[in-house]
Coordinates of C-alpha atoms in Angstrom, one line a residue:
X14 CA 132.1 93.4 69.6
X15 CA 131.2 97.1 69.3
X16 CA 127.5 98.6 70.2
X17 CA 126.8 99.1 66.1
X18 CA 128.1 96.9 63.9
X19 CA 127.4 95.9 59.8
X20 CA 126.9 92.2 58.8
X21 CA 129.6 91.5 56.2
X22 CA 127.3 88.4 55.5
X23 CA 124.0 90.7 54.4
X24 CA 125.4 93.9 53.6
X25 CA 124.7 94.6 49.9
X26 CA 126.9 97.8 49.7
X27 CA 123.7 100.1 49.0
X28 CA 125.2 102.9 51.4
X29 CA 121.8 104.4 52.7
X30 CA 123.4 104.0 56.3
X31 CA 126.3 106.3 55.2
X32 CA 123.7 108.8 53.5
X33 CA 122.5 109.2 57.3
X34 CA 125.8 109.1 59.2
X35 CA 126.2 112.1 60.9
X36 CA 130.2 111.9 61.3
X37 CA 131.4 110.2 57.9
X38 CA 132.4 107.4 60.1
X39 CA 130.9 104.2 57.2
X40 CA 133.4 103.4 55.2
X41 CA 133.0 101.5 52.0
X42 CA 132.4 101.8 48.0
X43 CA 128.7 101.8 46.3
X44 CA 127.9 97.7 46.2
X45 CA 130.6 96.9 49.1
X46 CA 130.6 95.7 52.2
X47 CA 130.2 98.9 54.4
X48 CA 132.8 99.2 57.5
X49 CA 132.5 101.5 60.2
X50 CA 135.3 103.7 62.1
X51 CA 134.8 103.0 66.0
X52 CA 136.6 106.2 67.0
X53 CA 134.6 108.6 64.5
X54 CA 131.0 106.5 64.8
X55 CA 128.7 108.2 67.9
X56 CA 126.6 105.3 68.2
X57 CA 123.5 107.1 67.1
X58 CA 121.8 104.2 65.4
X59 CA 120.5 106.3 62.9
X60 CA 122.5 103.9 60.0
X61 CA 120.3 101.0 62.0
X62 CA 117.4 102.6 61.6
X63 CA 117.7 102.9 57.8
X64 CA 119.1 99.8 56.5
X65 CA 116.7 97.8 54.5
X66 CA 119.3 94.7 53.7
X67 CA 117.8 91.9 55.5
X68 CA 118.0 88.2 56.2
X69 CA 115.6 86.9 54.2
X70 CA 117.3 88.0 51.2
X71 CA 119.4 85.7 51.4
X72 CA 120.1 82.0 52.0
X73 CA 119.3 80.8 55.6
X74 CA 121.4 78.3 56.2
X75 CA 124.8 80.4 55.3
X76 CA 123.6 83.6 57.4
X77 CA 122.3 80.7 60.5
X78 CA 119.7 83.2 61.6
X79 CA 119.6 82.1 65.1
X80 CA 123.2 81.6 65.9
X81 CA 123.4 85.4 64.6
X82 CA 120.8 86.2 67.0
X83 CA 122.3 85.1 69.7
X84 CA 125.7 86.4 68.6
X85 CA 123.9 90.1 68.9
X86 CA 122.6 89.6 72.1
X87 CA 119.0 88.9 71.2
X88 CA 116.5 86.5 72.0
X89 CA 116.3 83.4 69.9
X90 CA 113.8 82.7 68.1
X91 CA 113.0 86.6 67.7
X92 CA 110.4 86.6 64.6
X93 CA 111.9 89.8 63.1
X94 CA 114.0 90.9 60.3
X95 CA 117.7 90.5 60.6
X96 CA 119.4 93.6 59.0
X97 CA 122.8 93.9 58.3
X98 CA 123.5 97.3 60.8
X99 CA 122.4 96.6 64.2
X100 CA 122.8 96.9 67.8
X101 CA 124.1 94.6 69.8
X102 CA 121.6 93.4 72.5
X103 CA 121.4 93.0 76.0
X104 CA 118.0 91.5 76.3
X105 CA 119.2 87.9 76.3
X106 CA 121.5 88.8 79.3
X107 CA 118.9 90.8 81.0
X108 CA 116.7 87.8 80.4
X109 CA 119.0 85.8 82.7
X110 CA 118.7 88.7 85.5
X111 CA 114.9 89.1 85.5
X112 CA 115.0 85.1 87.1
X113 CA 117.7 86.0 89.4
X114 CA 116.0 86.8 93.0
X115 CA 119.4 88.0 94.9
X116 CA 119.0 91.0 92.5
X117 CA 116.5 94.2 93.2
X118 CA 115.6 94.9 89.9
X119 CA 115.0 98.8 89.3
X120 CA 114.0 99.6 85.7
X121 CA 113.6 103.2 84.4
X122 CA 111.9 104.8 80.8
X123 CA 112.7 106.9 78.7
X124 CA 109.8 110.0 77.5
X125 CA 110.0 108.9 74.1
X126 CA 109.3 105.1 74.7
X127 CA 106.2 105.9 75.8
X128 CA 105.1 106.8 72.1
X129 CA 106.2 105.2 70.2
X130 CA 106.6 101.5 72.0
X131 CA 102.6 100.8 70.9
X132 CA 104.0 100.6 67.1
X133 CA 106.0 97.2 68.0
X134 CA 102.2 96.0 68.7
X135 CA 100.6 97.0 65.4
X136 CA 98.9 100.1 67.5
X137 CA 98.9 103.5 66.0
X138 CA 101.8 105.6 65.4
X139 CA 102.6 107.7 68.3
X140 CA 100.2 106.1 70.8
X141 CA 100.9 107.2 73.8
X142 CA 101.1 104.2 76.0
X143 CA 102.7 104.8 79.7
X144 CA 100.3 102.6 81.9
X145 CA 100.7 99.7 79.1
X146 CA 104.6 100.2 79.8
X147 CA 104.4 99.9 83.1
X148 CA 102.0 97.8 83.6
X149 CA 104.1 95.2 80.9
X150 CA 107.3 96.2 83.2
X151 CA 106.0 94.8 86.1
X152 CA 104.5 91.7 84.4
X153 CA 108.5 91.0 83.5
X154 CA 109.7 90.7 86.9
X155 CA 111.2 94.5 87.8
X156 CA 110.7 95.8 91.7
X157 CA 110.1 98.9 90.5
X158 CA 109.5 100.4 87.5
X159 CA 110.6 104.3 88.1
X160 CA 110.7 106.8 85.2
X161 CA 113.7 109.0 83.6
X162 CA 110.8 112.1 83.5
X163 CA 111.9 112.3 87.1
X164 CA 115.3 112.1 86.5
X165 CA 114.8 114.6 83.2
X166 CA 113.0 117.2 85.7
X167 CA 116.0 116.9 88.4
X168 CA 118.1 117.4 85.2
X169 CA 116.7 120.8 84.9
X170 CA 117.3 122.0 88.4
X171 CA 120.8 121.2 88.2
X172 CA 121.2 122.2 84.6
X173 CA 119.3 126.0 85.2
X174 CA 121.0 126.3 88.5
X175 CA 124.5 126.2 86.2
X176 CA 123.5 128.2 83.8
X177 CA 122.2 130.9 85.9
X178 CA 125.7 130.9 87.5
X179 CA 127.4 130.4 84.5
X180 CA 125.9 133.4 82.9
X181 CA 125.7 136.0 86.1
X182 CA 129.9 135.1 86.5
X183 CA 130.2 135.2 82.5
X184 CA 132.5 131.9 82.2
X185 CA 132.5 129.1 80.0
X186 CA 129.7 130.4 77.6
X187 CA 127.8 129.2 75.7
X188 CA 126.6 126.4 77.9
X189 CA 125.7 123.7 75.6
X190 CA 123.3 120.5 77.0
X191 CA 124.9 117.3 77.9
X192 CA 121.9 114.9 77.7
X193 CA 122.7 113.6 74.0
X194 CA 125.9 110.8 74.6
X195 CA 126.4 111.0 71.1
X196 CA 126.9 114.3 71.0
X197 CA 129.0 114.5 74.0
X198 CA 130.9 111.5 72.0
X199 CA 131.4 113.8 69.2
X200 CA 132.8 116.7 71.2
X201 CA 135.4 114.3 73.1
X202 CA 136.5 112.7 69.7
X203 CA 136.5 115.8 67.3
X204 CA 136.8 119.0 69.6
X205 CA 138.0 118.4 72.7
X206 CA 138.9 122.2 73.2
X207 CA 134.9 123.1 73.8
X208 CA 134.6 120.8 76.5
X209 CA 134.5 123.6 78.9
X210 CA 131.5 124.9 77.2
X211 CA 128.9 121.4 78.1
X212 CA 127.2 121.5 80.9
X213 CA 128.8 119.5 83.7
X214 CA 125.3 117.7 84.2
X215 CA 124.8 114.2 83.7
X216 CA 121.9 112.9 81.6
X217 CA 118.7 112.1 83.0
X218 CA 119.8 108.4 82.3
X219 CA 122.6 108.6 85.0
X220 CA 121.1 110.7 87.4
X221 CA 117.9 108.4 87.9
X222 CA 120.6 105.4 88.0
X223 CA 123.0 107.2 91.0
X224 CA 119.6 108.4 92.8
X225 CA 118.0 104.4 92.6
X226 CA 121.4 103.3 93.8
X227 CA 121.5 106.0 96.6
X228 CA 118.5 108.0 97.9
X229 CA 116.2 104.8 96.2
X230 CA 118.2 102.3 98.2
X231 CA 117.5 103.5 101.4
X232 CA 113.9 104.4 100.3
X233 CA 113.2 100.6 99.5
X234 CA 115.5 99.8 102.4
X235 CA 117.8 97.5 100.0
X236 CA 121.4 96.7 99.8
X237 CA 122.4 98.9 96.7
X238 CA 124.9 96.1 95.9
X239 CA 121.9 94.2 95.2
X240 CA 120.3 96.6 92.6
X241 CA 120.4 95.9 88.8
X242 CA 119.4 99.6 87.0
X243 CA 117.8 98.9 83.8
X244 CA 117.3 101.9 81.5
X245 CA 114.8 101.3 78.7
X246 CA 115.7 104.2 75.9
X247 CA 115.2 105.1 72.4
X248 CA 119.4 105.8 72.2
X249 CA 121.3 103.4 70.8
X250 CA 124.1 105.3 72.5
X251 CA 122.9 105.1 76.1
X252 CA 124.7 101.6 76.5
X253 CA 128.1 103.5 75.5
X254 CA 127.1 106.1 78.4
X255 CA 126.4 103.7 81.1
X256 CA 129.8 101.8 80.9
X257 CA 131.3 105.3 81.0
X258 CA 133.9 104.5 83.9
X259 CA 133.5 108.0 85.8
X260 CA 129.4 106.8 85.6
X261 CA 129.8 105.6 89.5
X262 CA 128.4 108.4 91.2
X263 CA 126.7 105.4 93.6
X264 CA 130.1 103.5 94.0
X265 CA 128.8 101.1 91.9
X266 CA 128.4 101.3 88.2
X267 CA 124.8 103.7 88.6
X268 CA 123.3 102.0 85.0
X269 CA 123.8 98.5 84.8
X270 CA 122.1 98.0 81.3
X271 CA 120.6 99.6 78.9
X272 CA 117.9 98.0 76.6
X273 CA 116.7 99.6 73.3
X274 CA 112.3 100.7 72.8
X275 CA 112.8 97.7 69.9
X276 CA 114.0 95.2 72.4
X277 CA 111.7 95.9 75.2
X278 CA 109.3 94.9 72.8
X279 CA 110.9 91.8 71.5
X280 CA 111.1 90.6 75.5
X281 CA 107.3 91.4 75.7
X282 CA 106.6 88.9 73.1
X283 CA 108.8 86.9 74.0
X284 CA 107.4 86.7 77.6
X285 CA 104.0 86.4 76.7
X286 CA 102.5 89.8 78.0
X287 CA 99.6 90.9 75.9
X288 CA 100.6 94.5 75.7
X289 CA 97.4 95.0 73.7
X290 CA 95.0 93.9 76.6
X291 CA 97.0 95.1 79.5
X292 CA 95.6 97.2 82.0
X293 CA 97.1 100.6 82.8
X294 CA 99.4 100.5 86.1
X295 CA 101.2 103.7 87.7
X296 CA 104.9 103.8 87.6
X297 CA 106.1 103.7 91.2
X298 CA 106.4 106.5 93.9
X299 CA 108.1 108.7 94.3
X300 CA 110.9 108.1 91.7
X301 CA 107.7 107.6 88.7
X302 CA 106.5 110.7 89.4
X303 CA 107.1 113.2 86.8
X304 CA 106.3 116.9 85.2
X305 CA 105.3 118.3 82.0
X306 CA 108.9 119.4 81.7
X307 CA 110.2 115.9 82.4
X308 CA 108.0 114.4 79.4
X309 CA 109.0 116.8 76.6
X310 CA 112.7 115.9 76.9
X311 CA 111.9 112.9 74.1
X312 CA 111.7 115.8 71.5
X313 CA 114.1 118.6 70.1
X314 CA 113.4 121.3 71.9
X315 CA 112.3 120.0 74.8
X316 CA 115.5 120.4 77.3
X317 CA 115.4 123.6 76.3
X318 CA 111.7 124.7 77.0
X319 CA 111.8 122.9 79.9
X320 CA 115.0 124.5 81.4
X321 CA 113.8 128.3 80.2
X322 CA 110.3 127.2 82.3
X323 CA 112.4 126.8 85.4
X324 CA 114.9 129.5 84.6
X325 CA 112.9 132.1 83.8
X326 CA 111.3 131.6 87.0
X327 CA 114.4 131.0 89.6
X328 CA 115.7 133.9 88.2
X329 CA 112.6 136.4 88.2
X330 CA 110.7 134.7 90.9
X331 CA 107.9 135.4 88.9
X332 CA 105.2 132.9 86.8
X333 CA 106.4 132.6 83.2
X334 CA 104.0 134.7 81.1
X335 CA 103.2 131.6 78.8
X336 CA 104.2 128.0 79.4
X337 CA 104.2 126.5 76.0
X338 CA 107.2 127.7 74.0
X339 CA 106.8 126.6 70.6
X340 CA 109.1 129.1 69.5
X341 CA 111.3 126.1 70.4
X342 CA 109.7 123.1 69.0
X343 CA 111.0 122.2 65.7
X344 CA 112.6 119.8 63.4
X345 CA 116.1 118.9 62.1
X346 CA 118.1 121.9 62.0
X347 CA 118.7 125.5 63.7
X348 CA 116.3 127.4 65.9
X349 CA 117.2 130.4 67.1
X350 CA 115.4 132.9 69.3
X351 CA 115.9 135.6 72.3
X352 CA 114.5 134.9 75.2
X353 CA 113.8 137.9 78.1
X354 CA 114.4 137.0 81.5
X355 CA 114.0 139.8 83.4
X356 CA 116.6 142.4 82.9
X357 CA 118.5 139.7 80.8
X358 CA 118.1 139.0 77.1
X359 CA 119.3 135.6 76.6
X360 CA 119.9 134.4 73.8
X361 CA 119.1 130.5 72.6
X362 CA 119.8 127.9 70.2
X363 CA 118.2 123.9 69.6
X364 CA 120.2 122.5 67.0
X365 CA 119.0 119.0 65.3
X366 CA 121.8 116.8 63.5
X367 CA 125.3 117.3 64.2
X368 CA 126.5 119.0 60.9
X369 CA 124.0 122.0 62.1
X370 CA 126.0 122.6 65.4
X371 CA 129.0 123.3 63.3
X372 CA 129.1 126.8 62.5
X373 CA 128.3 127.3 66.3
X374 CA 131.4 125.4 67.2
X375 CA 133.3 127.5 64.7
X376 CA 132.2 130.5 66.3
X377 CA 132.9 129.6 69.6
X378 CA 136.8 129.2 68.1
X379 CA 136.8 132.4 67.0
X380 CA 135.3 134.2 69.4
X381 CA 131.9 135.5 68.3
X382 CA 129.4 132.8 69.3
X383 CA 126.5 134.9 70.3
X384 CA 124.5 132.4 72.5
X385 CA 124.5 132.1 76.1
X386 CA 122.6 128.3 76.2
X387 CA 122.6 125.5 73.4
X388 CA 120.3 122.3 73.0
X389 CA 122.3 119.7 70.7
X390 CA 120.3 116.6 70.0
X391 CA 122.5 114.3 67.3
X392 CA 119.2 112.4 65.8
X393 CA 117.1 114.5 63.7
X394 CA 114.1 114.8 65.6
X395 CA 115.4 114.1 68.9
X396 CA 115.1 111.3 71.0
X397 CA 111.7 110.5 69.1
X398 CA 113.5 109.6 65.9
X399 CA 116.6 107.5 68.5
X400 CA 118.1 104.8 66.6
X401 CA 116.8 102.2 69.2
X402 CA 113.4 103.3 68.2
X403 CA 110.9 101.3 66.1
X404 CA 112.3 100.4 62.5
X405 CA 110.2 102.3 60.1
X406 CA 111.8 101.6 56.4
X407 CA 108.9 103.4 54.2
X408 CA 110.4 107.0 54.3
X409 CA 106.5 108.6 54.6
X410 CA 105.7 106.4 57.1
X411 CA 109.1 107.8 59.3
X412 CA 107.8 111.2 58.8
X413 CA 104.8 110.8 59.9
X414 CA 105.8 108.7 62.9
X415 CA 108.4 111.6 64.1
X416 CA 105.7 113.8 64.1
X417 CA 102.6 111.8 65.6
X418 CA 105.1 111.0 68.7
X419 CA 106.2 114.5 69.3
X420 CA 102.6 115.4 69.3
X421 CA 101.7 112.6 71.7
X422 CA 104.4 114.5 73.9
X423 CA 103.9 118.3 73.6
X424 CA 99.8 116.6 74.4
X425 CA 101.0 114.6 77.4
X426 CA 102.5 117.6 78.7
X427 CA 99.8 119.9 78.0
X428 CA 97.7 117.4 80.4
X429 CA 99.5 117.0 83.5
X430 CA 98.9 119.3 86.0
X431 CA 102.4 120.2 86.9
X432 CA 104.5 121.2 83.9
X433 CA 107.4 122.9 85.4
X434 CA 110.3 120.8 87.2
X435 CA 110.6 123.1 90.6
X436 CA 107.4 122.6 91.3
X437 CA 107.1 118.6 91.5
X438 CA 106.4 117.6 95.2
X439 CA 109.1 114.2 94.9
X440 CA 111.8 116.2 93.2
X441 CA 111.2 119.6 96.1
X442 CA 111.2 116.0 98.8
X443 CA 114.3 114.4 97.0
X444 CA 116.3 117.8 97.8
X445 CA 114.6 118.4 101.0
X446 CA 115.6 114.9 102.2
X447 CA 118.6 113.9 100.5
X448 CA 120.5 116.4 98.2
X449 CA 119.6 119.5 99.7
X450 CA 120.3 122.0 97.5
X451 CA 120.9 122.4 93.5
X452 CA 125.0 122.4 92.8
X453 CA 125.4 121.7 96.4
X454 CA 128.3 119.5 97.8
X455 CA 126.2 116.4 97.3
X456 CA 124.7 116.8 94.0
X457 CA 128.2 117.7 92.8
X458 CA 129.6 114.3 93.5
X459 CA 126.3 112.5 92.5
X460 CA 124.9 114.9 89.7
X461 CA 127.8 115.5 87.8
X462 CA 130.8 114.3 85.8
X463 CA 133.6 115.7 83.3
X464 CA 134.6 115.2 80.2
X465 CA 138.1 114.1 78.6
X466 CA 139.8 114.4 75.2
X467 CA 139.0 111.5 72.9
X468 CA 141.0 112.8 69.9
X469 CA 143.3 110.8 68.3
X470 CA 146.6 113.1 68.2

């Protein structure tokens, strides 16, 4: 069964998931059953998070709610709506691993569960809730619960370390992010020939699951053939990413599952943690510990403020003059700005929703794409609007929540005392100890991958 799917059985044809498809890829006429094209779809979710057909429309005993449930790789018994598109589910499976004591369990979050995971518990919108995450993570039966923000700030040292050489050798520019799957889906299937042009990087995702499986292994002094790598994310798409077969960085598959910020809270329920109550724990050391830079990755914008923090200052080897760059920070759409970096002007652009990065692609063909660096994010908010997010069908409500979360981020930055990535102490010791040097020999193999054609000819 694919990752997103549409129930023939509730489907009413009403076509708001192909209003919000960013690719064309739902197929179907107003008041049919809606079909979607595997090869065209990116997995975003977004068609998930918009459907408002559910089960209790309709009669009970044809749709079998629990046998559907299980079919979708959820938890039985789940007391929540059953909409026709969904996700399928790994929490029943990962259910079945959380009892299993031959395997090291190593979970990791996302920056934009952390606000908006307190909305599955009737808390406010864009509560900022980290030690309640942890602290609920640990209550399920992980080993350690580690954090992508670590991953997202080792992200940055590798991904401005490229684009600083990229640009002083003039080669494959513009370098466009390669964090989004979904948009690194859409380039493979519809324009394989700018391949050349994403950075080489893996996401934070994989790069926290290669360094638990590696550098982590020998930390915790544990057989790395004993590690299951849980990723908790608001992507829909991050499942599709992790059974990538180049994603082995380890020798083992580096992300083992991933689980959506919707069905971390289903298993909270369903294990009877009282997120409300729950005390605040710290995620563990030194693979938890995080920057301001690492956290602002859950919204547009972010990769790119957080990269131009560090890049300004490997290149100038000077403090930037101001560290919040709202100039940045936006919604769905096209920011643009120029950026001065010593004797260089470069120039940037954050694009929101895939039909905005168009006319850049477009101008790359032709030769006249006037950027040197590109943040693509396919959901239009970024990874605070992810299609494994909370469901959130009143359309004011979904505004609002977009925007309470990305403040809860932009304010968790603002209140950590280290905000840019080269200056964390665990990401300085993971080089110093293990990788020893940005695009070195090491963190080539481990760090980064390639891309192939997915176009059908």
């Amino acid at each position: 069964m694919s990752i997103i799917n549409i129930d023939k059985e509730l489907c009413t044809g009403c076509r708001r998931c192909a209003s919000v498809c960013p690719v064309g890829a739902i197929k179907g006429e107003q008041g049919e059953v809606q079909t979607i094209d595997e090869h065209k779809c990116v997995i975003c979710g977004q068609c998930v998070q918009i459907c408002s057909s559910y089960a209790s429309e309709f009669d009970t005993e044809i749709t079998s709610i629990d046998l559907k449930l299980k079919e979708r790789g959820m938890l039985e018994g789940t007391k929540e709506p059953l909409f026709a598109a969904y996700n399928m589910g790994k929490i029943d499976l990962l259910k079945k691993y959380l009892s299993d004591d031959n395997k090291y369990k190593i979970v990791q979050c996302a920056p934009a569960v952390r606000v908006a995971l307190a909305e599955e518990f009737g808390m406010e919108l864009g509560k900022l809730t980290p030690g309640k995450m942890a602290a609920a993570l640990k209550n399920l039966n992980f080993d350690r619960v580690y954090d992508t923000n670590f991953a997202a700030d080792l992200t940055i040292m590798e991904e401005g370390s490229e684009l600083i050489k990229r640009v002083t050798e003039g080669k494959n520019l513009p370098m466009f992010t390669s964090c989004c799957p979904a948009w690194v889906k859409f380039a493979e299937t519809e324009h394989p020939e700018i391949l050349n042009h994403l950075s080489s990087c893996k996401s934070p995702q994989q790069m926290a699951g290669t360094i638990f499986k590696t550098y982590g292994a020998k930390i915790d002094n544990v057989d790395p053939s004993t590690i299951l790598s849980v990723a908790v994310m608001p992507c829909t798409c991050k499942q599709f990413e992790c059974d990538r077969e180049e994603m082995n960085g380890s020798n083992y598959k580096d992300v083992d599952l991933v689980i959506t910020t919707r069905e971390l809270a289903y298993l909270i329920k369903d294990m009877g943690v009282d997120f409300i109550n729950i005390k605040d724990e710290e995620f563990d050391k030194p693979l938890g510990e995080y920057t301001g830079a690492g956290t602002i990755f859950g919204s547009t914008g972010g990769v790119m403020e957080a990269a131009l923090r560090t890049g300004y200052e490997l290149i100038t080897k000077k403090s930037i003059p101001n560290i919040d760059l709202k100039f940045i920070r936006g919604g769905q759409g096209l920011r643009k700005a120029t950026v001065e970096v010593g004797d260089l002007n470069l120039t940037v652009a954050v694009v929101s929703g895939l039909k905005n990065v168009m006319p850049i692609i477009e101008s790359i063909k032709n030769g006249k794409c006037e950027f040197h660096f590109i943040e693509v994010m396919t959901c239009p908010e970024g990874c605070v609007s992810g299609g494994g997010q909370p469901k959130l069908l009143i359309e004011e409500y979904r505004d609002i929540a977009y925007k309470k979360r990305k403040e809860s981020i932009y304010n968790h930055d603002s209140n950590l005392k280290i905000r840019k990535s080269h200056e964390s102490p665990a990401i300085k010791k993971l080089y110093d100890e293990f990788l020893k040097e940005p695009l070195g020999h090491k963190s080539h193999h481990l760090l980064h991958t390639n891309y192939v054609s997915r176009k059908e000819l």
